[in-house]
Coordinates of C-alpha atoms in Angstrom, one line a residue:
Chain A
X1 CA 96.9 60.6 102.8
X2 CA 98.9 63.5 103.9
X3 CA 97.3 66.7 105.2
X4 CA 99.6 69.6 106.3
X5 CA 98.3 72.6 107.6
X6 CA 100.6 75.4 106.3
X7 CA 99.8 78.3 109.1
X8 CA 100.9 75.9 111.6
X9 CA 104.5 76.2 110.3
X10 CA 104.7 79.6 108.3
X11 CA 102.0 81.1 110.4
X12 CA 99.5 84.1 108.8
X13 CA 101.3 84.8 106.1
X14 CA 103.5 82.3 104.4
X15 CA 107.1 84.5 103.3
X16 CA 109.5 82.3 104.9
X17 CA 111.3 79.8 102.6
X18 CA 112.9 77.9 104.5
X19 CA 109.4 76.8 106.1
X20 CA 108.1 76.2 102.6
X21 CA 111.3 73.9 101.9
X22 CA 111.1 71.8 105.0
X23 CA 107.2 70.9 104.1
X24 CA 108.2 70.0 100.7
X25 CA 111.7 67.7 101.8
X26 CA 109.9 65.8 104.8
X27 CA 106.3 66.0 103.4
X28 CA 105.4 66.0 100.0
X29 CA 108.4 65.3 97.6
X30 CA 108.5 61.7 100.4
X31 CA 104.2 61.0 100.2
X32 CA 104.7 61.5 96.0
X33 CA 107.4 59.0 96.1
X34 CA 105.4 56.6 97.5
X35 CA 102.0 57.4 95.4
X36 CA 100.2 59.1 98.0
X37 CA 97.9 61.6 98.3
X38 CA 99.0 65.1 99.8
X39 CA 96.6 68.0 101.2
X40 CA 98.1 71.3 101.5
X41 CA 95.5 73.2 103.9
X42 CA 96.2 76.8 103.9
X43 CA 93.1 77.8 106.2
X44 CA 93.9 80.9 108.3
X45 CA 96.1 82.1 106.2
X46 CA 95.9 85.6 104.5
X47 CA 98.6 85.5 101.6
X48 CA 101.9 83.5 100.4
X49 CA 104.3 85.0 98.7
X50 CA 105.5 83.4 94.7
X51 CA 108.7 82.3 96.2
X52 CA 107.2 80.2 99.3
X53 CA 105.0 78.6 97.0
X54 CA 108.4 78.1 94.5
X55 CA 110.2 76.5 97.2
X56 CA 107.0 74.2 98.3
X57 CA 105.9 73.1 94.8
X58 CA 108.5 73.2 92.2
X59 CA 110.4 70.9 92.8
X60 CA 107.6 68.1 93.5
X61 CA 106.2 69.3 90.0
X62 CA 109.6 68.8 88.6
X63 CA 109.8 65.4 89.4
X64 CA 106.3 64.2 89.2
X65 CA 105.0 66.5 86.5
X66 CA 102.1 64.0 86.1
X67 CA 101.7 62.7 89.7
X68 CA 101.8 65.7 90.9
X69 CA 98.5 66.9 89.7
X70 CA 96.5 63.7 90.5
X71 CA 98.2 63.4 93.8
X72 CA 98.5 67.0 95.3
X73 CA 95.1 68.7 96.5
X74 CA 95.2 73.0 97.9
X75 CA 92.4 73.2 100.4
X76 CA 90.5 76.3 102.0
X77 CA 93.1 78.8 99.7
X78 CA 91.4 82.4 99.3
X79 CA 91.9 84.1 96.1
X80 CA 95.5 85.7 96.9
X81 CA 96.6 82.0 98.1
X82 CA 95.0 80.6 94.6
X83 CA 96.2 82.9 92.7
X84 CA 100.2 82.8 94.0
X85 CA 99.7 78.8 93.0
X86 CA 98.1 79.4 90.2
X87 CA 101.1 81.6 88.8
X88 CA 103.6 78.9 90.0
X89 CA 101.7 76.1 89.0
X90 CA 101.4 77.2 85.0
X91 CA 105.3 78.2 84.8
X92 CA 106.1 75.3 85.8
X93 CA 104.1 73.8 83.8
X94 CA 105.4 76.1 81.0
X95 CA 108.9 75.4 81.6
X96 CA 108.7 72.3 81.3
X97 CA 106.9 71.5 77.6
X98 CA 109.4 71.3 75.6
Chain B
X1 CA 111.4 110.8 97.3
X2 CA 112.0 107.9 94.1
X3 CA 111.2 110.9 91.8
X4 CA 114.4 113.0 92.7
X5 CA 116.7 109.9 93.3
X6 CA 118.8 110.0 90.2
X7 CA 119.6 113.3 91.6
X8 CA 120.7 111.5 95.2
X9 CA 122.4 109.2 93.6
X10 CA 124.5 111.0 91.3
X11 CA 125.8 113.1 93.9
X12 CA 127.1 110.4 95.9
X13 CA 131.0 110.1 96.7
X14 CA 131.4 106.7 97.2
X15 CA 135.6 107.0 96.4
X16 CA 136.9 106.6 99.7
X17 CA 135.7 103.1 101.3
X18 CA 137.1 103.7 105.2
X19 CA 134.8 106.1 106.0
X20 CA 131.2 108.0 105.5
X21 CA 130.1 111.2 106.0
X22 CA 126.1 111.8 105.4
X23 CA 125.8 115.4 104.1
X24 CA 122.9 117.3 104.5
X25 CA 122.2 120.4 102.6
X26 CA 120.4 123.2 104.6
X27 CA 117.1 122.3 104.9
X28 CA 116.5 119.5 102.0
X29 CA 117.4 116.1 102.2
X30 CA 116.5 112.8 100.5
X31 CA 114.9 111.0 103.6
X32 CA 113.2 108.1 101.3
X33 CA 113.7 104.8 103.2
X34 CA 116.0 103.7 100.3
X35 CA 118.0 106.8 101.0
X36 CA 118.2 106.3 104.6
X37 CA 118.7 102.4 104.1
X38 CA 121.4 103.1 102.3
X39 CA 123.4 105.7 104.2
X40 CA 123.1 102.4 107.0
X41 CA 124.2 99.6 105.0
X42 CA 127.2 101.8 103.8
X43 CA 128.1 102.8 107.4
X44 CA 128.0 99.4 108.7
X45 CA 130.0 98.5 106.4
X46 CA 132.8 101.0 107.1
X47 CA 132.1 100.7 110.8
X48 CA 130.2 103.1 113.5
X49 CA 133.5 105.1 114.6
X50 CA 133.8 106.1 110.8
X51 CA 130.6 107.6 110.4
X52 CA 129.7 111.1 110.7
X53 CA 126.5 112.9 110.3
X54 CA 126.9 116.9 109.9
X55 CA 123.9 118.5 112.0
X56 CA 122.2 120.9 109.4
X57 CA 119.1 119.2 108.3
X58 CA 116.4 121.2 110.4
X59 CA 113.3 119.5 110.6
X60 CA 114.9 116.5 108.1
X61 CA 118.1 116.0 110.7
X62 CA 115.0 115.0 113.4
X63 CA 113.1 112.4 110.8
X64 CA 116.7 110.7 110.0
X65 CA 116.8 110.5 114.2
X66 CA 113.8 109.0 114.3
X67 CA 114.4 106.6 111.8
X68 CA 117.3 105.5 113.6
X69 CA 120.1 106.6 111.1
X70 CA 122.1 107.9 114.3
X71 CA 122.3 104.7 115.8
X72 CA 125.1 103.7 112.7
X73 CA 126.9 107.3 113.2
X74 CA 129.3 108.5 116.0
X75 CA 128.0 111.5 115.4
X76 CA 125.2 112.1 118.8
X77 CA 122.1 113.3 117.6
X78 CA 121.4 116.6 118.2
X79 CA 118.0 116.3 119.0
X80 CA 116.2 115.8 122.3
X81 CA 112.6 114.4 122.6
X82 CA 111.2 111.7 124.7
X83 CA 111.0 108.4 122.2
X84 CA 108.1 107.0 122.3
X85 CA 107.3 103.4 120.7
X86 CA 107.8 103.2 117.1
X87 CA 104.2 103.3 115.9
X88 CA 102.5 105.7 113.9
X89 CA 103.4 106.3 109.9
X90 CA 107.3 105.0 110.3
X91 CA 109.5 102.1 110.7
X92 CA 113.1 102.8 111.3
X93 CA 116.2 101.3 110.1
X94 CA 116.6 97.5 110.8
X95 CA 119.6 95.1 110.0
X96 CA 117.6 91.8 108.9
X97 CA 120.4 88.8 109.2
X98 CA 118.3 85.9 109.2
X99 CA 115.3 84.2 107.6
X100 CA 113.5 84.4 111.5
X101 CA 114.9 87.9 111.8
X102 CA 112.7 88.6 108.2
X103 CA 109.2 86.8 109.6
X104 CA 109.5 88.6 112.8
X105 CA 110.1 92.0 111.4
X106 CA 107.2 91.1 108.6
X107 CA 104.8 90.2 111.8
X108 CA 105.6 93.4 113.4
X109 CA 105.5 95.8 110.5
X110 CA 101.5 96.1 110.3
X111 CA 100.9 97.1 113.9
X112 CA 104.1 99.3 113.3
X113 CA 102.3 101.1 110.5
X114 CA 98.8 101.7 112.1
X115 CA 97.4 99.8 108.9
X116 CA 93.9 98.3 107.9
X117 CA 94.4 94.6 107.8
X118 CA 93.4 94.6 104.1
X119 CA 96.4 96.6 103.3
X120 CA 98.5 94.2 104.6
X121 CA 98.9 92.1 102.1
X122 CA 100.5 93.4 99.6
X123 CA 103.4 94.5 102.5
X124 CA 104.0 91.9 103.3
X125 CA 104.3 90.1 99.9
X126 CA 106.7 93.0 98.7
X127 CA 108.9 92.6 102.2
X128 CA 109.3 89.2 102.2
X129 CA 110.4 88.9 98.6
X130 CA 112.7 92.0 98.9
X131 CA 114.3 90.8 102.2
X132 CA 114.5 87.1 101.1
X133 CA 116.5 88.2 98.1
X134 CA 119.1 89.6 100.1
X135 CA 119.5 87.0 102.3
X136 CA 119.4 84.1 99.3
X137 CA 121.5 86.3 96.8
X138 CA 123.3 89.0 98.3
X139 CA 126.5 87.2 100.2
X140 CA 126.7 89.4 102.7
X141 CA 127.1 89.1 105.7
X142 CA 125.6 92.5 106.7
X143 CA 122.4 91.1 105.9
X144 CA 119.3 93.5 105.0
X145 CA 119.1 96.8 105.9
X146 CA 115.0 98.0 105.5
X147 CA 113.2 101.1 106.7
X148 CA 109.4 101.7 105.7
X149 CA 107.2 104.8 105.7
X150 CA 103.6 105.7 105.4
X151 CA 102.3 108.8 104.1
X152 CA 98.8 109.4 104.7
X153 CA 98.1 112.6 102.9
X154 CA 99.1 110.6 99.6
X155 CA 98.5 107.2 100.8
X156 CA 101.7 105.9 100.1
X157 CA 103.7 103.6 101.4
X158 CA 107.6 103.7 100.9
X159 CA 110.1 100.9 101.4
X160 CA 113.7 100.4 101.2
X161 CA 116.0 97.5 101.0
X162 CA 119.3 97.5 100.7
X163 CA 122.5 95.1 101.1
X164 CA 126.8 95.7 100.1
X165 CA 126.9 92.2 98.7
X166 CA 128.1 91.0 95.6
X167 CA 125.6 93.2 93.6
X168 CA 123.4 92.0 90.5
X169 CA 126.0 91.7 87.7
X170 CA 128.1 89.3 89.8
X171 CA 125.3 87.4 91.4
X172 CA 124.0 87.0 87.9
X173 CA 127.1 86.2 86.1
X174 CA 127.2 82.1 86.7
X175 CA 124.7 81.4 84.5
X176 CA 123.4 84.7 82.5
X177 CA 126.5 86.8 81.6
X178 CA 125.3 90.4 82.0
X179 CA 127.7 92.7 80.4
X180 CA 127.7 95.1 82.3
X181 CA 125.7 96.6 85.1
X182 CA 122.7 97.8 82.8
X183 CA 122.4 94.5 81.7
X184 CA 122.2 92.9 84.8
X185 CA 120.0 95.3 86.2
X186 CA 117.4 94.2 83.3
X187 CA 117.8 90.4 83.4
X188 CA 117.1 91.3 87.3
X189 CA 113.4 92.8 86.4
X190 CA 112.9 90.0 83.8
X191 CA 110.3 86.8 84.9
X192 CA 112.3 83.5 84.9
X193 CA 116.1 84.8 85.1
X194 CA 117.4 83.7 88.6
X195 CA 121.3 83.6 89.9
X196 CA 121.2 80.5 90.7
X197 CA 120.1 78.7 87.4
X198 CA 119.8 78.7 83.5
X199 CA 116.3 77.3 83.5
X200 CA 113.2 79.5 83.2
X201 CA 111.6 77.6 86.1
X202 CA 114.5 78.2 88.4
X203 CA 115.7 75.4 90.9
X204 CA 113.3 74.0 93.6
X205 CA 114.2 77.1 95.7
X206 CA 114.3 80.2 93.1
X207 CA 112.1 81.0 90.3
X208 CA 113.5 84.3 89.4
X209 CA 109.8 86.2 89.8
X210 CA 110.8 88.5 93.2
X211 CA 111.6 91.8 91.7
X212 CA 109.4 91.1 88.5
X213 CA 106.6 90.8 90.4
X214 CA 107.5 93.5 92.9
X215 CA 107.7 96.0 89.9
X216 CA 104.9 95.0 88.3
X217 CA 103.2 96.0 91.9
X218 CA 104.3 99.6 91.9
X219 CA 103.6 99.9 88.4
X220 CA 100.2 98.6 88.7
X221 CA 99.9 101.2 91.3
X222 CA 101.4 104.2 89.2
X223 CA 104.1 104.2 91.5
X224 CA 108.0 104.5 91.6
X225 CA 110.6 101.7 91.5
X226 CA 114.1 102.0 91.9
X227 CA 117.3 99.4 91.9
X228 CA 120.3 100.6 91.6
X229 CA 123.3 98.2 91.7
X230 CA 126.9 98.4 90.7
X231 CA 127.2 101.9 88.2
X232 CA 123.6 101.6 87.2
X233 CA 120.2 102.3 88.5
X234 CA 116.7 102.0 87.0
X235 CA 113.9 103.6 87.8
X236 CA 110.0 102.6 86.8
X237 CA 108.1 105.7 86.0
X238 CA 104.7 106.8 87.2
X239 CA 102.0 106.2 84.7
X240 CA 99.1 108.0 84.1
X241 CA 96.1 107.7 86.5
X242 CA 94.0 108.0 83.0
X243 CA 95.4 104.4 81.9
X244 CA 93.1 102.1 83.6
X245 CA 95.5 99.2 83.9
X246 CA 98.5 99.7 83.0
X247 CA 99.7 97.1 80.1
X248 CA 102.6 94.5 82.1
X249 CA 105.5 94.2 79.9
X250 CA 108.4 91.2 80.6
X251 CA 111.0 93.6 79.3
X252 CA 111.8 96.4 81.9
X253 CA 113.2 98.6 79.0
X254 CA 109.5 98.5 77.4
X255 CA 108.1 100.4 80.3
X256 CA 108.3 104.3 81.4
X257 CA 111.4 104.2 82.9
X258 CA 114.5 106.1 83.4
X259 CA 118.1 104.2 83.4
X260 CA 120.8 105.8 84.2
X261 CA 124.7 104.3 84.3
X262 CA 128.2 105.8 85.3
X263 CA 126.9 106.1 88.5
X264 CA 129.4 105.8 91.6
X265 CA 130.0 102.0 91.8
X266 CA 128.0 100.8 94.2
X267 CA 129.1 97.2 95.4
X268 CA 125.6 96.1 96.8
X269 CA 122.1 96.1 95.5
X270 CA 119.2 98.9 96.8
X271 CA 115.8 98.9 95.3
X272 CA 112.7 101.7 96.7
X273 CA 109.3 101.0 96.3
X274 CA 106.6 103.0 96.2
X275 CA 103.2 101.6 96.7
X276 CA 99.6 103.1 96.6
X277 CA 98.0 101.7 99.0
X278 CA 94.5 103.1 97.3
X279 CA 95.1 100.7 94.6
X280 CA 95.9 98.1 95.9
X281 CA 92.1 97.6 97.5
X282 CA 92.0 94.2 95.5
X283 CA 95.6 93.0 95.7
X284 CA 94.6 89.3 94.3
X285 CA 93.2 91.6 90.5
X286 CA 96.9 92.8 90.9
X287 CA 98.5 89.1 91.4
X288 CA 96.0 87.9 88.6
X289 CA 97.2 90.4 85.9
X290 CA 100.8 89.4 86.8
X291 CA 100.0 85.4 86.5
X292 CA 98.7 86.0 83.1
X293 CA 102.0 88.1 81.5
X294 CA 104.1 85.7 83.6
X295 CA 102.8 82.8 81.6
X296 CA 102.9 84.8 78.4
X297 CA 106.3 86.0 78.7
X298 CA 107.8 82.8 79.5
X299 CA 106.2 81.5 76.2
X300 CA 107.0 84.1 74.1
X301 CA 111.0 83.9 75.1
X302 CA 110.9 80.2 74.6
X303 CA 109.6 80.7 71.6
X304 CA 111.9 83.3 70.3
X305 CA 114.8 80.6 71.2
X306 CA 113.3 78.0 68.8
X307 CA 114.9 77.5 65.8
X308 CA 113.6 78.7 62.7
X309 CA 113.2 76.5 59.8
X310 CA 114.6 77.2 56.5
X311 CA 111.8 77.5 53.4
X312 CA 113.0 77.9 50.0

């Protein structure tokens, strides 16, 4: 299993993209390719912007639309953190039913 | 002032390119951030011997010194005083170039402000997204140019962003075909419609949600939003405090708004943003009502692209 914790890389408050996409290339998209699980700890942090959560989920939800909801685990968010995933999460998810 | 910008807009000059003169008229002047943002990005662009400030602003020539519009001028400021840090209800003029440049002025802007924590927030969620448009979309290479300012008495909280990139029609154009700069301006505001793809859900690095969301914020607030890019400009209107929540539309044009076009062509992209910082006590109540239309209005446009079948 793979645990990141967020605020280590994008500190407080998560706004910085290219963060979000290095997490996602080195960390998750690799740990869903090989069928393991992935914790994404956001403890300590007070907010994330849509588009850092864009750039850190998307594309992992993309590719392993099914995986990537029995694989992927968001631990200690608070409500503003749940929320931004939440709203990412579902269009996503929207986008891609046909 | 976002209530009076059509006004400063519309008497812009913006025919000769080589230089810029800021025009002040006796004792009023536009000093919104957006305004002052503006005047910067335009004067970097032309270059610091080429800008000139006339001196005849009273008390609104010493707020565009403090927030640092002099600095892109070769005009010296008038005005003596001894500087003190930048803290207190203002943050002047910055030239944002760089993703680190973005978090570091983010990290700073809160002390800067003199702000609760639990306002912070929503600042930073509407800087980052503002700034990281610029940087992502804009092509230039002048960066972001941002300003912020607080205003107790109200409560209100002022931003501006601005860049002279490529501006929303062209940035749009690869895969959305605005016609024009109306268009554009309203396939900006709209959930799912990013530059840099056809799909609703964006590519792994855009969605196409920053300014719809950033909106939606002001609006939720009954606050003012302005973009202005190319010959057009929108503007969000202020609804009425008696609504209690106001109803989130995915078509810009279906709010109170004012659009105006035939407007000097601006070749960049500057939005103002208005935010009350009273109502945004519970910021995630905000982000919830916006995750719910999102959803909706992504469904709904699919839909309306389905095929109809034929009964006879």
């Amino acid at each position: 299993m793979k645990r990141v914790l967020i605020k280590k890389q994008a500190g407080e408050f998560g706004e910085n993209k290219d963060v979000a996409k290095r997490i996602r290339l080195e960390t998750v998209l690799p740990a869903l390719g090989k069928q393991e699980k992935v914790v994404l700890d956001f403890d300590g942090m007070s907010g994330v912007t849509q588009s850092f959560v864009h750039a850190l989920i998307s594309d992992p939800i993309r590719k392993y639309p099914d995986g990537f909801f029995d694989l992927v685990s968001f631990k200690n968010c608070n409500p503003l953190v749940k929320t931004v995933v939440e709203i990412v999460s579902d269009y996503m998810q929207e986008s891609l039913i046909a | 002032m976002l209530v009076t910008f059509d006004y400063f807009l519309k008497n812009l000059d913006l025919s000769n390119k080589n230089c810029l003169d800021v025009i002040t008229q006796g004792q009023w002047l536009n000093v919104h951030p957006a305004a002052l943002v503006f005047a910067a990005a335009l004067a970097q662009k032309v270059g610091k011997e080429n800008v000139i400030i006339d001196n005849t602003a009273g008390k609104s020539g010493l707020y565009i010194d403090r927030m640092g519009l002099y600095d892109w001028s070769k005009t010296e400021s008038p005005y003596h005083y001894s500087r003190h840090e930048e803290a207190g209800r203002f943050v002047p003029v910055k030239q944002i170039l760089t993703s680190n440049d973005q978090s570091k002025f983010i990290t700073d802007l809160i002390p800067l402000l003199h702000l609760p924590p639990e306002k912070s927030q929503v600042i930073y969620y509407i800087m980052g997204e503002l700034i990281r448009n610029v940087l992502e979309h804009s092509m230039s290479k002048d960066g972001a140019f941002v300003a912020a300012q607080y205003r107790p008495k109200s409560n209100v909280l002022s931003f501006g962003v601005c860049d002279t990139g490529v501006g929303l029609k062209k940035s749009l154009s690869y895969y959305h075909f605005p016609k024009d700069d109306v268009e554009a301006l309203k396939l900006a505001l709209m959930p799912g419609i990013s530059g840099t793809s056809m799909s609703q859900s964006g590519t792994g690095d855009n969605a196409g949600a920053g300014l719809y969301i950033v909106k939606n914020l002001s609006k939720m607030t009954r606050n003012y939003f302005v973009i202005y890019s190319g010959t057009a400009m929108y503007k969000l209107l202020k609804y009425d405090k008696r609504i209690e929540r106001p109803k989130i539309h995915s078509d810009p044009l279906d709010d109170r708004h004012s659009l105006v076009d035939k407007l000097p062509d601006f070749h960049g992209t500057l939005v103002g943003v208005d935010i009350a910082l009273d109502d945004t006590s519970d910021f995630n109540a905000l982000m919830e009502d916006i995750k719910v239309s999102y959803s909706k209005a992504l469904r709904e446009r699919k839909e309306r692209r389905y095929k109809k079948v034929k009964f006879i």
